[in-house]
Every structure is written in C-alpha cells, then in structure tokens.
C-alpha cells in the first residue's frame, strides 16, 4: 500500500449491488487510544446489506460511506496510549460501523484498543473473519438472557449465523434449548446434542422461559407467562406493550464492540465449543461478485480478503 492511500468499499447513497464502489482514499491515522490495522480478511453480514440498501440508516458518518463490520488484520501503528500491542501482531475486531462510521471494508482501519483482541497465528484468518459480529451478537445475547439452570430457551433463527452460535453457547452452559428454524431441512444444520428442534410450521407454544430471537418476527407464543424476550432484530420485534400485557419483559440487544468478549469467543473456538462454517473468499476489490455470491448462497458465508495478498 502506498503509505497514505488505500482501497475501500464505499457507497455514495443506498442502492443495489452496483451502488458499491471500490475507491482509493486517504488511509486513516490512529488517535491516541487507537490501533491501525491492515486488513487480512473481513466478511459479509445482513447488517452490511441493510446499510447498503438503506434498510438501516447509520447513526454516524457521511456519504461516501465505507461499509463493513468484521476484521482480522495486522497491527501497523498504535496510538501513544497503547503499550500492549506490537507492530505485526495479528488481531480481530468488530467495528460497529452503523454507530461509528468506521467501516472495515478497507485496507486499513483505525479502531479503539478496547474493540480489539490479539490473535495467535494458529487459527485460520478466513474462518475467524466470520466470527466478530455474529459471535459478539450471540455472546452478548446469551449474557443478556442469562438463563438459570432450570430454564429453557427457544432460539428463533437457530439455523442462521447468529442463531447457530447462540445454540452452541447455550448448550455449553447446559441450558435446555429449543431450536426453531424456518424449514425442516434446516434442522440438519444444528448440533445434535441435547437439542429440541422445531420448524415454524409446527412452532411450539408455552414451552420456553426465554426466547432469543435471531430471526426477526414474533415468537412470543413459545413463552410461558412472565417469560423474557430477547430480540436481536430491532425493526422486527413484537411490541413492548403486547408483551407487557402477558407479563413478558422485552430486551433488545445492540451488539457492542468488545475486544474482551472477542478474546473469550476465540478461546471457545479454539476449544471446539464454537464452530464456524467454511466460507467462499473474494478479494476486497471483487466486492460485486462477493455480494452476488452472498445473495445466492443460502448459508451466506462469504469472506473478503486483502486485495494485495
Ligand atoms: N442487534 C444487533 O446489533 C444485530 C447484530 C447482528 C445481527 N443482527 C441481526 O440478526 C439477524 C440474524 O443475523 P444472521 O447473521 O444470523 O442472519 P442469517 O444468517 O441470515 O440468519 C437468519 C436466520 O433466521 C431464519 N429465519 C428468518 N425468518 C424466520 C422465521 N420466521 N422463522 C424461523 N427462522 C427464520 C433464516 O432462515 P432463511 O435462511 O430460511 O431465511 C436464517 O436461518 C439479522 O436480521 C441481523 O441483521 C442484529
């Protein structure tokens, strides 16, 4: 990379895949508590598509807008306040781009130290590039739900990227898990142990103390009286009032940047508690092909890699 210029994937306004632009722009310089990270790999998530199409309007940042949440990369510079990362360290991070405007689909990204986890060399970058957003979302949702040992949890969207990790985290805690998928064939995507599976055609009623909704809908009929509803899709939730009328508490999780949570997630991956799927890889500058693949691949596992490797 020419020191002051880098490639980034931007949109000038929301639109279809053709709205994505690969541009050479000025590379950022880290602030005192920030780390400058050169991209090894990133990935595609539904939130990227929602920002691209305008379904989600970012809270911060101006157009042209650089997209992207996930990041595996190499530390190339650190701010004055940072003493515990070295140049060349491999790191992992989730950039909450809709809240901060710091898109990760760029050759260099500057992020706060607190958002970044150090990564050893033994784990494959293209696999871990799927972890940050879906992993943090699942981890923070399970922490928010915090089911007691004798409680059962229904996970809606259990065959999806976030849902599968929620299921794995709950099983690891020893919770009783009901996995709700859309179609019967998606049951095959779930782990077999200790799992009660359902599809929407035969969705159960009154069986769960907690619903974790990673699908976006209204799955509250699965709850017992005075249950808890943890929603992950803020624009597709049952209303707070309707739930309150049944004594159900509603929580909405907005995923937060956290290097500490990511370090725990990487440890769970290393120990085999969490498994991540294989992805198809595209160089960052082939972003249009990557988005077309994402739309066609039912499992939506698409990774972006540095165009210079
Ligand atoms: N709150 C936050 O900060 C935050 C953070 C990350 C993600 N999210 C959101 O969380 C959602 C899940 O993300 P993801 O990456 O896991 O997406 P994903 O991989 O597309 O998974 C969504 C899953 O939900 C399933 N589904 C959709 N409607 C359903 C229904 N009525 N009943 C049962 N299953 C249903 C989908 O099935 P099909 O494949 O058949 O459609 C898919 O398996 C997305 O909407 C994403 O934007 C929110």
PDB file of C-alpha atoms in Angstrom, residues 2 9 38 89 168 177 188 194 205 220 227 254 258:
ATOM      1  CA  UNK A   2       1.233   3.476  -0.879  1.00  0.00           C
ATOM      2  CA  UNK A   9     -15.544  -0.198  -0.446  1.00  0.00           C
ATOM      3  CA  UNK A  38      -4.218  -3.631   7.894  1.00  0.00           C
ATOM      4  CA  UNK A  89       0.509  -8.567  15.909  1.00  0.00           C
ATOM      5  CA  UNK A 168     -23.821 -23.627  20.833  1.00  0.00           C
ATOM      6  CA  UNK A 177     -32.530 -25.411  24.183  1.00  0.00           C
ATOM      7  CA  UNK A 188     -29.641 -30.664   9.622  1.00  0.00           C
ATOM      8  CA  UNK A 194     -29.386 -32.031  23.821  1.00  0.00           C
ATOM      9  CA  UNK A 205     -46.386 -22.766  22.378  1.00  0.00           C
ATOM     10  CA  UNK A 220     -43.670 -14.880  21.900  1.00  0.00           C
ATOM     11  CA  UNK A 227     -41.130 -15.080  30.180  1.00  0.00           C
ATOM     12  CA  UNK A 254     -27.497  -3.892  20.003  1.00  0.00           C
ATOM     13  CA  UNK A 258     -15.558  -5.562  22.735  1.00  0.00           C
TER      14      UNK A 258
END
